[in-house]
Short mmCIF file of C-alpha atoms and ligand atoms in Angstrom, two decimals:
data_model
loop_
_atom_site.label_atom_id
_atom_site.label_comp_id
_atom_site.label_asym_id
_atom_site.label_seq_id
_atom_site.Cartn_x
_atom_site.Cartn_y
_atom_site.Cartn_z
CA UNK A 25 17.48 -1.27 5.06
CA UNK A 26 19.94 1.43 4.02
CA UNK A 27 19.16 4.14 1.52
CA UNK A 28 17.94 7.68 1.23
CA UNK A 29 14.64 6.98 2.97
CA UNK A 30 15.32 6.24 6.64
CA UNK A 31 12.13 4.20 6.99
CA UNK A 32 11.82 2.10 3.86
CA UNK A 33 12.55 2.77 0.27
CA UNK A 34 10.37 1.56 -2.54
CA UNK A 35 12.45 1.59 -5.69
CA UNK A 36 11.39 -0.04 -8.91
CA UNK A 37 7.68 0.54 -8.33
CA UNK A 38 5.84 1.94 -11.31
CA UNK A 39 4.11 4.81 -9.50
CA UNK A 40 1.95 6.65 -10.12
CA UNK A 41 0.39 3.71 -11.91
CA UNK A 42 -0.79 4.53 -15.45
CA UNK A 43 -4.33 5.54 -16.30
CA UNK A 44 -5.17 4.03 -19.68
CA UNK A 45 -8.04 4.33 -22.12
CA UNK A 46 -10.20 1.25 -22.17
CA UNK A 47 -11.66 0.94 -25.62
CA UNK A 48 -13.59 -2.34 -25.66
CA UNK A 49 -15.56 -2.54 -28.92
CA UNK A 50 -18.74 -4.16 -27.49
CA UNK A 51 -19.06 -1.26 -25.03
CA UNK A 52 -18.50 1.62 -27.48
CA UNK A 53 -22.18 2.11 -28.23
CA UNK A 54 -22.90 3.09 -24.62
CA UNK A 55 -21.00 6.35 -25.01
CA UNK A 56 -19.29 6.00 -21.64
CA UNK A 57 -15.61 6.99 -21.69
CA UNK A 58 -13.65 4.50 -19.61
CA UNK A 59 -10.14 4.56 -18.21
CA UNK A 60 -8.40 1.80 -16.32
CA UNK A 61 -6.22 2.63 -13.33
CA UNK A 62 -3.47 0.10 -13.89
CA UNK A 63 -2.48 -0.81 -10.36
CA UNK A 64 -1.68 -4.24 -11.75
CA UNK A 65 1.37 -2.67 -13.35
CA UNK A 66 2.92 -1.23 -10.16
CA UNK A 67 5.32 -4.17 -9.95
CA UNK A 68 5.32 -7.73 -11.35
CA UNK A 69 4.72 -9.11 -7.84
CA UNK A 70 4.13 -6.27 -5.40
CA UNK A 71 1.13 -4.89 -7.17
CA UNK A 72 -2.48 -3.94 -7.05
CA UNK A 73 -4.45 -3.07 -3.99
CA UNK A 74 -2.40 -5.49 -1.89
CA UNK A 75 0.62 -3.23 -2.32
CA UNK A 76 -1.49 -0.12 -1.65
CA UNK A 77 -2.79 -1.71 1.56
CA UNK A 78 0.62 -2.90 2.76
CA UNK A 79 2.58 0.28 2.22
CA UNK A 80 1.72 2.20 5.40
CA UNK A 81 1.57 -0.99 7.43
CA UNK A 82 5.18 -1.72 6.48
CA UNK A 83 6.24 1.84 7.23
CA UNK A 84 4.52 1.75 10.63
CA UNK A 85 6.08 -1.62 11.46
CA UNK A 86 9.51 -0.33 10.54
CA UNK A 87 9.02 2.82 12.61
CA UNK A 88 7.96 0.76 15.60
CA UNK A 89 10.93 -1.56 15.24
CA UNK A 90 8.72 -4.57 14.49
CA UNK A 91 10.59 -7.21 12.53
CA UNK A 92 7.97 -9.94 12.22
CA UNK A 93 4.62 -9.72 10.45
CA UNK A 94 1.88 -12.33 10.41
CA UNK A 95 -1.33 -12.50 8.45
CA UNK A 96 -4.12 -14.73 7.23
CA UNK A 97 -5.25 -15.97 3.86
CA UNK A 98 -6.51 -18.80 1.73
CA UNK A 99 -4.31 -20.99 -0.46
CA UNK A 100 -4.51 -18.42 -3.30
CA UNK A 101 -4.23 -15.29 -1.18
CA UNK A 102 -3.00 -12.27 -3.13
CA UNK A 103 -2.37 -10.65 0.23
CA UNK A 104 -0.08 -13.37 1.61
CA UNK A 105 1.72 -13.43 -1.73
CA UNK A 106 2.39 -9.68 -1.57
CA UNK A 107 3.30 -9.83 2.13
CA UNK A 108 5.79 -12.64 1.60
CA UNK A 109 7.47 -10.77 -1.24
CA UNK A 110 7.50 -7.49 0.68
CA UNK A 111 8.99 -9.28 3.68
CA UNK A 112 11.84 -10.57 1.62
CA UNK A 113 12.33 -7.30 -0.21
CA UNK A 114 12.25 -5.06 2.85
CA UNK A 115 13.70 -7.36 5.47
CA UNK A 116 10.75 -8.48 7.59
CA UNK A 117 10.21 -12.01 8.78
CA UNK A 118 6.76 -13.17 7.72
CA UNK A 119 4.34 -15.77 8.98
CA UNK A 120 1.44 -16.87 6.77
CA UNK A 121 -1.53 -18.42 8.57
CA UNK A 122 -3.26 -20.35 5.84
CA UNK A 123 -6.81 -21.61 5.92
CA UNK A 124 -6.80 -25.39 5.57
CA UNK A 125 -5.31 -28.64 6.81
CA UNK A 126 -1.62 -29.45 7.19
CA UNK A 127 -1.72 -32.27 4.62
CA UNK A 128 -3.01 -30.05 1.78
CA UNK A 129 -0.51 -29.53 -1.02
CA UNK A 130 1.02 -26.08 -1.50
CA UNK A 131 -0.50 -24.09 -4.35
CA UNK A 132 1.90 -22.25 -6.68
CA UNK A 133 0.95 -19.12 -4.72
CA UNK A 134 2.02 -20.65 -1.40
CA UNK A 135 5.16 -22.13 -2.97
CA UNK A 136 6.19 -18.58 -3.92
CA UNK A 137 5.48 -17.45 -0.34
CA UNK A 138 7.62 -20.24 1.04
CA UNK A 139 10.41 -19.57 -1.45
CA UNK A 140 10.44 -15.92 -0.36
CA UNK A 141 10.99 -17.05 3.22
CA UNK A 142 7.48 -16.89 4.64
CA UNK A 143 6.86 -19.42 7.38
CA UNK A 144 3.56 -21.12 6.55
CA UNK A 145 1.25 -22.62 9.14
CA UNK A 146 -2.16 -24.12 8.45
CA UNK A 147 -5.17 -23.15 10.47
CA UNK A 148 -8.04 -25.63 10.28
CA UNK A 149 -11.29 -23.94 9.32
CA UNK A 150 -12.64 -23.84 12.89
CA UNK A 151 -9.56 -21.91 13.99
CA UNK A 152 -9.41 -19.79 10.87
CA UNK A 153 -12.88 -18.49 11.65
CA UNK A 154 -11.47 -16.93 14.82
CA UNK A 155 -8.88 -14.88 12.92
CA UNK A 156 -10.29 -11.53 14.05
CA UNK A 157 -10.61 -12.55 17.71
CA UNK A 158 -7.96 -10.73 19.82
CA UNK A 159 -7.71 -13.68 22.26
CA UNK A 160 -6.99 -16.01 19.38
CA UNK A 161 -4.40 -13.61 17.96
CA UNK A 162 -2.67 -13.49 21.36
CA UNK A 163 -2.68 -17.28 21.39
CA UNK A 164 -1.12 -17.33 17.91
CA UNK A 165 1.64 -15.00 19.11
CA UNK A 166 2.34 -17.43 21.95
CA UNK A 167 2.28 -20.39 19.59
CA UNK A 168 4.39 -18.92 16.80
CA UNK A 169 6.35 -16.13 18.48
CA UNK A 170 5.75 -12.39 18.83
CA UNK A 171 4.64 -10.63 15.69
CA UNK A 172 2.44 -7.87 14.40
CA UNK A 173 -0.78 -9.43 13.13
CA UNK A 174 -2.29 -7.86 10.04
CA UNK A 175 -5.90 -8.72 9.24
CA UNK A 176 -6.86 -10.90 6.29
CA UNK A 177 -6.38 -8.98 3.06
CA UNK A 178 -4.32 -6.39 4.96
CA UNK A 179 -7.58 -4.51 5.45
CA UNK A 180 -7.07 -2.08 8.32
CA UNK A 181 -7.03 1.68 8.88
CA UNK A 182 -3.51 2.09 7.47
CA UNK A 183 -4.59 0.23 4.35
CA UNK A 184 -7.14 2.92 3.54
CA UNK A 185 -4.45 5.57 3.51
CA UNK A 186 -2.45 3.64 0.93
CA UNK A 187 -5.50 3.05 -1.26
CA UNK A 188 -6.44 6.73 -1.10
CA UNK A 189 -3.22 7.49 -2.96
CA UNK A 190 -4.45 5.75 -6.08
CA UNK A 191 -7.30 8.23 -6.34
CA UNK A 192 -5.01 11.18 -5.73
CA UNK A 193 -2.86 9.99 -8.63
CA UNK A 194 -5.70 10.34 -11.14
CA UNK A 195 -4.91 13.51 -13.03
CA UNK A 196 -8.09 14.09 -15.01
CA UNK A 197 -11.72 14.69 -14.06
CA UNK A 198 -14.00 11.69 -13.64
CA UNK A 199 -17.53 11.06 -12.41
CA UNK A 200 -17.44 7.48 -11.21
CA UNK A 201 -14.70 5.14 -10.02
CA UNK A 202 -15.42 1.44 -9.61
CA UNK A 203 -13.59 -1.46 -7.98
CA UNK A 204 -14.18 -5.05 -6.94
CA UNK A 205 -15.06 -5.58 -3.27
CA UNK A 206 -13.75 -8.40 -1.09
CA UNK A 207 -13.31 -7.01 2.41
CA UNK A 208 -14.35 -3.47 1.47
CA UNK A 209 -11.06 -1.76 2.41
CA UNK A 210 -10.25 -0.77 -1.14
CA UNK A 211 -13.68 0.76 -1.67
CA UNK A 212 -13.41 2.53 1.70
CA UNK A 213 -9.99 3.96 0.83
CA UNK A 214 -11.24 5.13 -2.56
CA UNK A 215 -14.39 6.66 -1.05
CA UNK A 216 -12.23 8.58 1.42
CA UNK A 217 -10.31 10.31 -1.33
CA UNK A 218 -12.93 11.27 -3.93
CA UNK A 219 -12.60 14.63 -5.63
CA UNK A 220 -15.69 16.86 -5.51
CA UNK A 221 -18.47 15.60 -7.78
CA UNK A 222 -17.14 12.05 -8.10
CA UNK A 223 -18.75 8.87 -6.78
CA UNK A 224 -17.35 5.46 -5.90
CA UNK A 225 -18.96 2.15 -6.78
CA UNK A 226 -18.00 -1.28 -5.46
CA UNK A 227 -19.06 -4.58 -6.97
CA UNK A 228 -19.13 -7.34 -4.35
CA UNK A 229 -17.47 -10.58 -5.42
CA UNK A 230 -18.99 -12.51 -2.52
CA UNK A 231 -22.52 -13.81 -2.41
CA UNK A 232 -24.92 -12.67 0.31
CA UNK A 233 -22.44 -10.01 1.35
CA UNK A 234 -24.83 -7.21 2.28
CA UNK A 235 -22.86 -6.92 5.54
CA UNK A 236 -20.06 -5.34 3.50
CA UNK A 237 -21.70 -1.90 3.56
CA UNK A 238 -21.32 -1.92 7.35
CA UNK A 239 -17.71 -3.14 6.97
CA UNK A 240 -16.91 -0.18 4.72
CA UNK A 241 -18.53 2.25 7.16
CA UNK A 242 -16.65 0.58 10.05
CA UNK A 243 -13.31 0.79 8.25
CA UNK A 244 -13.88 4.47 7.48
CA UNK A 245 -14.90 5.24 11.05
CA UNK A 246 -11.98 3.23 12.45
CA UNK A 247 -9.59 5.25 10.31
CA UNK A 248 -11.30 8.50 11.26
CA UNK A 249 -12.00 9.25 7.61
CA UNK A 250 -14.95 10.98 6.02
CA UNK A 251 -16.16 9.59 2.70
CA UNK A 252 -17.70 10.99 -0.44
CA UNK A 253 -20.71 9.33 -2.04
CA UNK A 254 -20.27 5.59 -2.50
CA UNK A 255 -22.48 2.59 -3.13
CA UNK A 256 -22.20 -1.14 -3.61
CA UNK A 257 -23.77 -3.58 -6.07
CA UNK A 258 -24.51 -7.12 -4.95
CA UNK A 259 -25.74 -8.72 -8.15
CA UNK A 260 -22.44 -9.49 -9.85
CA UNK A 261 -20.74 -12.10 -7.64
CA UNK A 262 -21.28 -14.79 -10.26
CA UNK A 263 -22.36 -17.45 -7.76
CA UNK A 264 -20.00 -16.64 -4.89
CA UNK A 265 -16.40 -16.00 -3.98
CA UNK A 266 -13.97 -17.56 -6.48
CA UNK A 267 -16.86 -19.22 -8.31
CA UNK A 268 -15.74 -19.00 -11.89
CA UNK A 269 -17.81 -20.24 -14.78
CA UNK A 270 -16.96 -20.61 -18.48
CA UNK A 271 -18.85 -17.43 -19.37
CA UNK A 272 -16.65 -15.34 -17.07
CA UNK A 273 -13.49 -16.97 -18.38
CA UNK A 274 -14.47 -16.29 -21.97
CA UNK A 275 -15.35 -12.70 -21.11
CA UNK A 276 -11.85 -12.24 -19.63
CA UNK A 277 -10.34 -13.86 -22.72
CA UNK A 278 -12.37 -11.56 -25.00
CA UNK A 279 -11.23 -8.46 -23.11
CA UNK A 280 -7.64 -9.61 -23.33
CA UNK A 281 -7.86 -10.44 -27.02
CA UNK A 282 -9.32 -7.08 -28.00
CA UNK A 283 -7.66 -4.69 -25.51
CA UNK A 284 -4.56 -6.59 -24.27
CA UNK A 285 -5.74 -5.96 -20.70
CA UNK A 286 -5.33 -9.10 -18.60
CA UNK A 287 -8.02 -9.74 -15.98
CA UNK A 288 -8.22 -12.52 -13.41
CA UNK A 289 -11.67 -13.98 -12.82
CA UNK A 290 -11.97 -13.71 -9.02
CA UNK A 291 -12.01 -9.92 -8.70
CA UNK A 292 -11.25 -7.84 -11.76
CA UNK A 293 -13.03 -10.16 -14.20
CA UNK A 294 -16.21 -9.90 -12.13
CA UNK A 295 -15.81 -6.14 -11.88
CA UNK A 296 -15.53 -5.68 -15.63
CA UNK A 297 -18.25 -8.21 -16.39
CA UNK A 298 -20.57 -6.52 -13.90
CA UNK A 299 -19.84 -3.09 -15.35
CA UNK A 300 -20.69 -4.52 -18.79
CA UNK A 301 -24.08 -5.63 -17.47
CA UNK A 302 -24.71 -2.27 -15.84
CA UNK A 303 -23.92 -0.50 -19.11
CA UNK A 304 -26.23 -2.88 -20.92
CA UNK A 305 -29.05 -2.15 -18.48
CA UNK A 306 -28.56 1.60 -18.70
CA UNK A 307 -27.48 1.85 -15.07
CA UNK A 308 -24.51 4.00 -16.03
CA UNK A 309 -25.56 7.14 -17.89
CA UNK A 310 -24.11 8.05 -21.28
CA UNK A 311 -21.25 10.48 -20.86
CA UNK A 312 -20.31 9.29 -17.36
CA UNK A 313 -16.53 9.49 -17.15
CA UNK A 314 -15.72 6.14 -15.60
CA UNK A 315 -12.51 4.89 -14.01
CA UNK A 316 -12.18 1.14 -13.42
CA UNK A 317 -9.51 0.13 -10.92
CA UNK A 318 -7.42 -2.86 -11.94
CA UNK A 319 -6.53 -4.10 -8.46
CA UNK A 320 -3.98 -6.66 -9.71
CA UNK A 321 -4.09 -10.22 -8.42
CA UNK A 322 -2.78 -11.72 -11.64
CA UNK A 323 -0.70 -14.34 -9.80
CA UNK A 324 -4.03 -16.00 -9.06
CA UNK A 325 -4.54 -16.73 -12.73
CA UNK A 326 -2.33 -19.77 -12.31
CA UNK A 327 -5.23 -21.40 -10.49
CA UNK A 328 -7.53 -21.32 -13.49
CA UNK A 329 -7.50 -23.15 -16.73
CA UNK A 330 -8.02 -21.03 -19.80
CA UNK A 331 -11.22 -21.77 -21.71
CA UNK A 332 -10.90 -23.81 -24.88
CA UNK A 333 -10.49 -21.48 -27.83
C1 LIG B 413 -8.04 -8.55 -2.41
C2 LIG B 413 -8.46 -8.08 -3.76
C3 LIG B 413 -9.59 -7.29 -3.96
C4 LIG B 413 -10.54 -6.94 -2.85
O1 LIG B 413 -10.08 -5.86 -2.09
P1 LIG B 413 -10.74 -5.50 -0.70
O2 LIG B 413 -9.95 -4.35 -0.22
O3 LIG B 413 -10.55 -6.71 0.19
O4 LIG B 413 -12.16 -5.22 -0.91
C5 LIG B 413 -9.85 -6.82 -5.24
N1 LIG B 413 -9.06 -7.17 -6.27
C6 LIG B 413 -7.98 -7.95 -6.14
C7 LIG B 413 -7.20 -8.33 -7.32
C8 LIG B 413 -7.64 -8.44 -4.87
O5 LIG B 413 -6.56 -9.22 -4.74
#
């Protein structure tokens, strides 16, 4: 890559991402001022927390002269989608290790990845389960050629540093900042960057995911970062990861119709729906200045049918 930045240059990214008022009529009566951190608008493709998490990984790879990046994901992985695009944009070869069987059809998400030059290989579920095992990763490097392996979701120590920047960009005082939790890296990065007096809240989108608290602590410790006060809610997963019912879809449609904010149901829809329930139950005090992080992921919307109007 040539350009003013010797490492990588990131033109055409809408940063800092905007912080917008969220005035949703059904929530007005709670008296909780809400802003949305619009990380979904960083770039049409390279957006959300997947961009935040990739940034310092790409810079480190470039500095170390690594030209090939591999990572893991499901057939609708926002992370593989962002990695494939970043690879094409910044000149890395990419390898996507996709959970599933070789005969399964490519989703629109994986078709994009392929079209951007990502080599796709399926890992049957029994193998996919070993994705964090260093021996297995060494075996993959032998099988598919040398590469830097990023964890699923891009969730490593360098990811936290990129996520922390979204908090630093917020230029007005707030009391609480909330995000959806998959692996916990986004919550960890946010918790590491809280201004004095602010708290972070994560809403888990996986069922039975009480282990995620330890993941967040582990990610913070692994990155050598201290954290401000943070907590996680486990009652808003809506039945489990990527379980999407009609009620959630109509909630997302209602938000879009009245605020123009587009949510996808796997992460941000569950975050906003969960926050709505917490407001309803008085779990967020009147006057709390609340920031909701829109972590992007809108490419995944192609996997869901819109509810009948
Ligand atoms: C991956 C993802 C998350 C979860 O982030 P973690 O860092 O894995 O907790 C949240 N929102 C969107 C849109 C995502 O794609």
